[in-house]
Tab-separated table of C-alpha atoms in Angstrom:
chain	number	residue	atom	x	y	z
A	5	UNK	CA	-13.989	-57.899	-198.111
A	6	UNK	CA	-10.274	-57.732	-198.960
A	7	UNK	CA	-7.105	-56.172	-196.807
A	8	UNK	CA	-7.157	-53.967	-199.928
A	9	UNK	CA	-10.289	-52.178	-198.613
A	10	UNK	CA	-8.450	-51.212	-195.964
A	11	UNK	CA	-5.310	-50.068	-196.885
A	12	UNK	CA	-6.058	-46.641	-197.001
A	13	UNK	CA	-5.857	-46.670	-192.804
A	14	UNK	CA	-1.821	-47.615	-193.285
A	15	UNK	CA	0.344	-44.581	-191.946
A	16	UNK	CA	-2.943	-43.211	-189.884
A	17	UNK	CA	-3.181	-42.463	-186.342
A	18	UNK	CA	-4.389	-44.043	-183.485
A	19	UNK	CA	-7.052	-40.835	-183.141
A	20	UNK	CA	-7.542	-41.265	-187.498
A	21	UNK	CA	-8.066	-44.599	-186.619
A	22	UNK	CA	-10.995	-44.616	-183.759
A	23	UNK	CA	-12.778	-41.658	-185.342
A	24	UNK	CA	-13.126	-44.068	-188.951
A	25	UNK	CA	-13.942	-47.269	-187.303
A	26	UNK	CA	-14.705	-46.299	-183.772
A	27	UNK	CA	-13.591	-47.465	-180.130
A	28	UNK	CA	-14.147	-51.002	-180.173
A	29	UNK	CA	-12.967	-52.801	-177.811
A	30	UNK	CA	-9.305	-52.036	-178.005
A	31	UNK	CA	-7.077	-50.048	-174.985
A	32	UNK	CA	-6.055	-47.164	-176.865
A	33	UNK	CA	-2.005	-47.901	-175.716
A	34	UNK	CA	-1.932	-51.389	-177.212
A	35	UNK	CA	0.052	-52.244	-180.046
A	36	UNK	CA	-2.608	-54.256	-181.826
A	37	UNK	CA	-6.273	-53.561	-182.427
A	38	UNK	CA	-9.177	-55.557	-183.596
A	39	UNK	CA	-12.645	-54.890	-185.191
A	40	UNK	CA	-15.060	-57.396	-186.172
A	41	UNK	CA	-16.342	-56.629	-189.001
A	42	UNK	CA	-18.850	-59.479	-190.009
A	43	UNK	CA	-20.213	-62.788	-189.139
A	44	UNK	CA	-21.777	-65.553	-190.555
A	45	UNK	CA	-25.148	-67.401	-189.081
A	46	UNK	CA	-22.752	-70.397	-188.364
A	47	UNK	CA	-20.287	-68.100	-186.454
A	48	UNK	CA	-17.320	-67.483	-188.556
A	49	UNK	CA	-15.710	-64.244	-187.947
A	50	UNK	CA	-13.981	-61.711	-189.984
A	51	UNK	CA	-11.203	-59.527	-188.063
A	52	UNK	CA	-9.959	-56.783	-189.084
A	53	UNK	CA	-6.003	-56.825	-186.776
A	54	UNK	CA	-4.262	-53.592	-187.419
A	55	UNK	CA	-0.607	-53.041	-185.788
A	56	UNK	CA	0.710	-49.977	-184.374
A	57	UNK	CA	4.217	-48.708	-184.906
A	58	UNK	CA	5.490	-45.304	-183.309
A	59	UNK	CA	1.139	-44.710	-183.038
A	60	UNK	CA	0.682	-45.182	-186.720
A	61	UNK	CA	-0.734	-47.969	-189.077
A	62	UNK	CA	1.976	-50.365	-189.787
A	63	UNK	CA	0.251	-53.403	-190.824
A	64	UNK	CA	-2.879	-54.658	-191.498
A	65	UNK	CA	-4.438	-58.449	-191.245
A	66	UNK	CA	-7.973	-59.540	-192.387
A	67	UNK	CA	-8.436	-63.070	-191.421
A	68	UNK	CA	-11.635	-65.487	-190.689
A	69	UNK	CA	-12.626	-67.365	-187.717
A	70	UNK	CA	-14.682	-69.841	-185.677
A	71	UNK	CA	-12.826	-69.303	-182.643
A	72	UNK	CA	-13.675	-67.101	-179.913
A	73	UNK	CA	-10.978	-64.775	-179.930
């Protein structure tokens, strides 16, 4: 999995957004949202962070984790 699998959510809205990868657990006014997308059997994490400016796509972030949040 690479951010470039995702760019075609840039410039979408916060509706495009939860009806492609669903609810989550985001509050739909925040200005970030996550989405796990995977995990390994040792716990790592990959997030999928996408940032919200004037309710559309303005950044994505794909990063991997062992933490909890």
């Amino acid at each position: 999995m690479k951010e470039e699998d995702f760019t075609h959510l840039m410039g979408k809205t916060r509706q495009e957004v939860k009806k492609e990868l669903g609810d989550g657990f985001n509050f739909f006014t925040d200005e970030t949202w996550t989405y796990e997308l995977s995990r390994t059997w040792l716990g790592r994490k990959t997030i999928l962070s996408l940032d919200f400016k004037d309710d559309q796509v303005s950044r994505i972030h794909l990063y991997k984790t062992f933490n909890r949040t």
